[in-house]
Amino acid sequence: MKRLLKHIIFMYSGQEKRTTFPLNSHEKYRKSGLTESEANAIRVKIQIAFEEDRIYRNNTISLDDLSEHIQENRYKVSQVINTYFAKNFYSCLNDYRIEEAKYLLVSDPSLSVKAIMYEVGFNSKNSFYCAFKKLTGFSPNGYRTAATLKVPQNEIQMA
């Protein structure tokens, strides 16, 4: 699990896809009043919520729940996710879920794909498979097989 968290931290700590626009340049955020220092503080809280608290495992988590968890305004949280992570809340959520699913598929072959799906916070097999394939280029079973056969990591990480 520590290896997974180090991988997630590497992926998201300072490695976010930041937009090339200044913080308030998006038309919809022009009047938000969110300062860069406030945005950075919220970004750190979001990362802690995902990486340490692993709130993505809650299968009913919503933007409101995340906002309440980190005690910040939902609109500011949404703005920070959209601006600093260059994705929406649900895409960000799925990224964390799929990263843990990848780790579990390889580290514990005795776990079924369905068990892993529930463990990382998905409710639906279809949404899990779609998100997994979108991010990795493989089905969960295909990913497990490729990792077991020691396919080079750059070929497994197609996404």
PDB file of C-alpha atoms in Angstrom:
ATOM      1  CA  MET A   1       0.000   0.000   0.000  1.00  0.00           C
ATOM      2  CA  LYS A   2       2.896   2.384   0.724  1.00  0.00           C
ATOM      3  CA  ARG A   3       4.110   1.836  -2.818  1.00  0.00           C
ATOM      4  CA  LEU A   4       0.683   2.759  -4.148  1.00  0.00           C
ATOM      5  CA  LEU A   5       0.567   5.918  -2.073  1.00  0.00           C
ATOM      6  CA  LYS A   6       4.069   6.909  -3.180  1.00  0.00           C
ATOM      7  CA  HIS A   7       2.976   6.369  -6.790  1.00  0.00           C
ATOM      8  CA  ILE A   8      -0.174   8.414  -6.285  1.00  0.00           C
ATOM      9  CA  ILE A   9       1.738  11.145  -4.508  1.00  0.00           C
ATOM     10  CA  PHE A  10       4.270  11.230  -7.352  1.00  0.00           C
ATOM     11  CA  MET A  11       1.459  11.463  -9.887  1.00  0.00           C
ATOM     12  CA  TYR A  12      -0.445  14.237  -8.172  1.00  0.00           C
ATOM     13  CA  SER A  13       1.950  16.142  -5.905  1.00  0.00           C
ATOM     14  CA  GLY A  14       3.232  18.959  -8.018  1.00  0.00           C
ATOM     15  CA  GLN A  15       2.636  16.911 -11.136  1.00  0.00           C
ATOM     16  CA  GLU A  16      -0.865  18.185 -11.838  1.00  0.00           C
ATOM     17  CA  LYS A  17      -1.683  19.362 -15.293  1.00  0.00           C
ATOM     18  CA  ARG A  18      -2.027  23.063 -14.683  1.00  0.00           C
ATOM     19  CA  THR A  19      -3.697  25.128 -17.291  1.00  0.00           C
ATOM     20  CA  THR A  20      -1.529  27.706 -18.977  1.00  0.00           C
ATOM     21  CA  PHE A  21      -4.019  30.417 -18.065  1.00  0.00           C
ATOM     22  CA  PRO A  22      -3.804  32.494 -14.899  1.00  0.00           C
ATOM     23  CA  LEU A  23      -6.042  31.399 -12.046  1.00  0.00           C
ATOM     24  CA  ASN A  24      -9.001  33.638 -12.868  1.00  0.00           C
ATOM     25  CA  SER A  25      -8.662  33.794 -16.646  1.00  0.00           C
ATOM     26  CA  HIS A  26     -11.428  31.263 -17.304  1.00  0.00           C
ATOM     27  CA  GLU A  27     -14.549  33.242 -18.079  1.00  0.00           C
ATOM     28  CA  LYS A  28     -16.636  31.396 -15.525  1.00  0.00           C
ATOM     29  CA  TYR A  29     -14.082  32.115 -12.777  1.00  0.00           C
ATOM     30  CA  ARG A  30     -13.445  35.759 -13.639  1.00  0.00           C
ATOM     31  CA  LYS A  31     -15.386  37.055 -10.649  1.00  0.00           C
ATOM     32  CA  SER A  32     -14.641  34.255  -8.192  1.00  0.00           C
ATOM     33  CA  GLY A  33     -12.183  36.239  -6.092  1.00  0.00           C
ATOM     34  CA  LEU A  34     -10.119  33.136  -5.327  1.00  0.00           C
ATOM     35  CA  THR A  35      -6.506  34.143  -4.705  1.00  0.00           C
ATOM     36  CA  GLU A  36      -3.613  31.974  -5.777  1.00  0.00           C
ATOM     37  CA  SER A  37      -2.522  31.375  -2.174  1.00  0.00           C
ATOM     38  CA  GLU A  38      -6.059  30.355  -1.200  1.00  0.00           C
ATOM     39  CA  ALA A  39      -6.232  28.093  -4.255  1.00  0.00           C
ATOM     40  CA  ASN A  40      -2.922  26.441  -3.336  1.00  0.00           C
ATOM     41  CA  ALA A  41      -4.149  25.818   0.215  1.00  0.00           C
ATOM     42  CA  ILE A  42      -7.326  24.225  -1.133  1.00  0.00           C
ATOM     43  CA  ARG A  43      -5.276  22.133  -3.589  1.00  0.00           C
ATOM     44  CA  VAL A  44      -3.206  20.745  -0.720  1.00  0.00           C
ATOM     45  CA  LYS A  45      -6.360  19.918   1.256  1.00  0.00           C
ATOM     46  CA  ILE A  46      -7.799  18.111  -1.780  1.00  0.00           C
ATOM     47  CA  GLN A  47      -4.611  16.094  -2.195  1.00  0.00           C
ATOM     48  CA  ILE A  48      -4.625  15.101   1.473  1.00  0.00           C
ATOM     49  CA  ALA A  49      -8.295  14.109   1.252  1.00  0.00           C
ATOM     50  CA  PHE A  50      -7.543  11.829  -1.686  1.00  0.00           C
ATOM     51  CA  GLU A  51      -4.049  10.560  -0.868  1.00  0.00           C
ATOM     52  CA  GLU A  52      -4.154  10.174   2.906  1.00  0.00           C
ATOM     53  CA  ASP A  53      -7.848   9.986   3.765  1.00  0.00           C
ATOM     54  CA  ARG A  54      -8.623   8.101   0.523  1.00  0.00           C
ATOM     55  CA  ILE A  55     -12.120   9.545   0.361  1.00  0.00           C
ATOM     56  CA  TYR A  56     -12.442   8.231  -3.187  1.00  0.00           C
ATOM     57  CA  ARG A  57     -13.235   4.835  -1.632  1.00  0.00           C
ATOM     58  CA  ASN A  58     -16.627   6.191  -0.564  1.00  0.00           C
ATOM     59  CA  ASN A  59     -18.918   5.033  -3.350  1.00  0.00           C
ATOM     60  CA  THR A  60     -21.330   7.933  -2.836  1.00  0.00           C
ATOM     61  CA  ILE A  61     -18.759  10.733  -2.626  1.00  0.00           C
ATOM     62  CA  SER A  62     -19.735  13.984  -4.295  1.00  0.00           C
ATOM     63  CA  LEU A  63     -18.177  17.398  -4.716  1.00  0.00           C
ATOM     64  CA  ASP A  64     -20.299  18.573  -1.787  1.00  0.00           C
ATOM     65  CA  ASP A  65     -18.903  15.746   0.378  1.00  0.00           C
ATOM     66  CA  LEU A  66     -15.322  16.625  -0.554  1.00  0.00           C
ATOM     67  CA  SER A  67     -15.994  20.300   0.149  1.00  0.00           C
ATOM     68  CA  GLU A  68     -17.455  19.447   3.532  1.00  0.00           C
ATOM     69  CA  HIS A  69     -14.562  17.088   4.291  1.00  0.00           C
ATOM     70  CA  ILE A  70     -11.968  19.800   3.678  1.00  0.00           C
ATOM     71  CA  GLN A  71     -14.236  22.556   5.003  1.00  0.00           C
ATOM     72  CA  GLU A  72     -14.089  24.733   1.919  1.00  0.00           C
ATOM     73  CA  ASN A  73     -16.681  26.301  -0.364  1.00  0.00           C
ATOM     74  CA  ARG A  74     -17.806  23.829  -3.065  1.00  0.00           C
ATOM     75  CA  TYR A  75     -17.433  26.404  -5.855  1.00  0.00           C
ATOM     76  CA  LYS A  76     -13.860  27.161  -4.854  1.00  0.00           C
ATOM     77  CA  VAL A  77     -13.081  23.442  -4.593  1.00  0.00           C
ATOM     78  CA  SER A  78     -14.522  22.914  -8.056  1.00  0.00           C
ATOM     79  CA  GLN A  79     -12.516  25.821  -9.435  1.00  0.00           C
ATOM     80  CA  VAL A  80      -9.299  24.461  -7.940  1.00  0.00           C
ATOM     81  CA  ILE A  81      -9.898  20.978  -9.350  1.00  0.00           C
ATOM     82  CA  ASN A  82     -10.736  22.354 -12.781  1.00  0.00           C
ATOM     83  CA  THR A  83      -7.791  24.751 -12.807  1.00  0.00           C
ATOM     84  CA  TYR A  84      -5.012  22.852 -11.023  1.00  0.00           C
ATOM     85  CA  PHE A  85      -5.877  19.294 -11.981  1.00  0.00           C
ATOM     86  CA  ALA A  86      -7.190  20.220 -15.455  1.00  0.00           C
ATOM     87  CA  LYS A  87     -10.214  17.950 -15.047  1.00  0.00           C
ATOM     88  CA  ASN A  88     -13.572  17.866 -13.352  1.00  0.00           C
ATOM     89  CA  PHE A  89     -14.297  16.335  -9.961  1.00  0.00           C
ATOM     90  CA  TYR A  90     -15.456  12.955 -11.275  1.00  0.00           C
ATOM     91  CA  SER A  91     -12.471  12.555 -13.606  1.00  0.00           C
ATOM     92  CA  CYS A  92     -10.147  13.359 -10.726  1.00  0.00           C
ATOM     93  CA  LEU A  93     -12.009  10.911  -8.492  1.00  0.00           C
ATOM     94  CA  ASN A  94     -11.793   8.154 -11.102  1.00  0.00           C
ATOM     95  CA  ASP A  95      -8.058   8.731 -11.570  1.00  0.00           C
ATOM     96  CA  TYR A  96      -7.420   8.004  -7.903  1.00  0.00           C
ATOM     97  CA  ARG A  97      -9.762   5.015  -7.927  1.00  0.00           C
ATOM     98  CA  ILE A  98      -8.130   3.494 -11.003  1.00  0.00           C
ATOM     99  CA  GLU A  99      -4.604   4.039  -9.628  1.00  0.00           C
ATOM    100  CA  GLU A 100      -5.493   2.042  -6.532  1.00  0.00           C
ATOM    101  CA  ALA A 101      -7.298  -0.583  -8.621  1.00  0.00           C
ATOM    102  CA  LYS A 102      -4.158  -1.041 -10.749  1.00  0.00           C
ATOM    103  CA  TYR A 103      -2.101  -1.538  -7.616  1.00  0.00           C
ATOM    104  CA  LEU A 104      -4.555  -4.056  -6.139  1.00  0.00           C
ATOM    105  CA  LEU A 105      -4.863  -6.007  -9.391  1.00  0.00           C
ATOM    106  CA  VAL A 106      -1.131  -6.627  -9.396  1.00  0.00           C
ATOM    107  CA  SER A 107      -0.361  -6.839  -5.687  1.00  0.00           C
ATOM    108  CA  ASP A 108      -3.195  -9.191  -4.694  1.00  0.00           C
ATOM    109  CA  PRO A 109      -4.068 -11.629  -7.484  1.00  0.00           C
ATOM    110  CA  SER A 110      -6.468 -13.463  -5.156  1.00  0.00           C
ATOM    111  CA  LEU A 111      -8.826 -10.465  -5.141  1.00  0.00           C
ATOM    112  CA  SER A 112     -11.510 -10.613  -7.801  1.00  0.00           C
ATOM    113  CA  VAL A 113     -11.960  -7.694 -10.139  1.00  0.00           C
ATOM    114  CA  LYS A 114     -15.423  -7.185  -8.674  1.00  0.00           C
ATOM    115  CA  ALA A 115     -14.021  -7.028  -5.125  1.00  0.00           C
ATOM    116  CA  ILE A 116     -11.433  -4.480  -6.257  1.00  0.00           C
ATOM    117  CA  MET A 117     -14.122  -2.479  -8.026  1.00  0.00           C
ATOM    118  CA  TYR A 118     -16.062  -2.118  -4.773  1.00  0.00           C
ATOM    119  CA  GLU A 119     -12.914  -1.607  -2.690  1.00  0.00           C
ATOM    120  CA  VAL A 120     -11.877   1.467  -4.669  1.00  0.00           C
ATOM    121  CA  GLY A 121     -15.334   3.038  -4.680  1.00  0.00           C
ATOM    122  CA  PHE A 122     -17.117   2.020  -7.857  1.00  0.00           C
ATOM    123  CA  ASN A 123     -20.742   0.818  -7.736  1.00  0.00           C
ATOM    124  CA  SER A 124     -21.113  -0.316 -11.316  1.00  0.00           C
ATOM    125  CA  LYS A 125     -19.088  -2.864 -13.240  1.00  0.00           C
ATOM    126  CA  ASN A 126     -19.744  -0.959 -16.458  1.00  0.00           C
ATOM    127  CA  SER A 127     -18.508   2.384 -15.120  1.00  0.00           C
ATOM    128  CA  PHE A 128     -15.458   0.694 -13.570  1.00  0.00           C
ATOM    129  CA  TYR A 129     -14.524  -1.080 -16.802  1.00  0.00           C
ATOM    130  CA  CYS A 130     -15.081   2.055 -18.906  1.00  0.00           C
ATOM    131  CA  ALA A 131     -13.004   4.249 -16.590  1.00  0.00           C
ATOM    132  CA  PHE A 132     -10.278   1.613 -16.311  1.00  0.00           C
ATOM    133  CA  LYS A 133     -10.021   1.125 -20.068  1.00  0.00           C
ATOM    134  CA  LYS A 134     -10.081   4.879 -20.694  1.00  0.00           C
ATOM    135  CA  LEU A 135      -7.139   5.455 -18.352  1.00  0.00           C
ATOM    136  CA  THR A 136      -5.041   2.363 -19.064  1.00  0.00           C
ATOM    137  CA  GLY A 137      -6.067   1.070 -22.481  1.00  0.00           C
ATOM    138  CA  PHE A 138      -6.745  -2.336 -20.896  1.00  0.00           C
ATOM    139  CA  SER A 139      -9.631  -4.082 -19.224  1.00  0.00           C
ATOM    140  CA  PRO A 140      -8.894  -4.813 -15.550  1.00  0.00           C
ATOM    141  CA  ASN A 141      -8.249  -8.491 -16.333  1.00  0.00           C
ATOM    142  CA  GLY A 142      -6.099  -7.552 -19.314  1.00  0.00           C
ATOM    143  CA  TYR A 143      -4.080  -5.209 -17.138  1.00  0.00           C
ATOM    144  CA  ARG A 144      -3.587  -7.901 -14.506  1.00  0.00           C
ATOM    145  CA  THR A 145      -2.498 -10.406 -17.156  1.00  0.00           C
ATOM    146  CA  ALA A 146      -0.094  -7.960 -18.796  1.00  0.00           C
ATOM    147  CA  ALA A 147       1.421  -7.051 -15.420  1.00  0.00           C
ATOM    148  CA  THR A 148       1.709 -10.722 -14.434  1.00  0.00           C
ATOM    149  CA  LEU A 149       3.460 -11.510 -17.719  1.00  0.00           C
ATOM    150  CA  LYS A 150       5.905  -8.693 -16.952  1.00  0.00           C
ATOM    151  CA  VAL A 151       4.979  -6.615 -19.981  1.00  0.00           C
ATOM    152  CA  PRO A 152       7.169  -3.479 -19.890  1.00  0.00           C
ATOM    153  CA  GLN A 153       5.555  -0.759 -17.770  1.00  0.00           C
ATOM    154  CA  ASN A 154       5.472   1.742 -20.639  1.00  0.00           C
ATOM    155  CA  GLU A 155       3.310  -0.674 -22.642  1.00  0.00           C
ATOM    156  CA  ILE A 156       0.949  -1.202 -19.694  1.00  0.00           C
ATOM    157  CA  GLN A 157       0.636   2.546 -19.130  1.00  0.00           C
ATOM    158  CA  MET A 158      -0.890   3.258 -22.542  1.00  0.00           C
ATOM    159  CA  ALA A 159      -3.156   6.066 -21.407  1.00  0.00           C
TER     160      ALA A 159
END
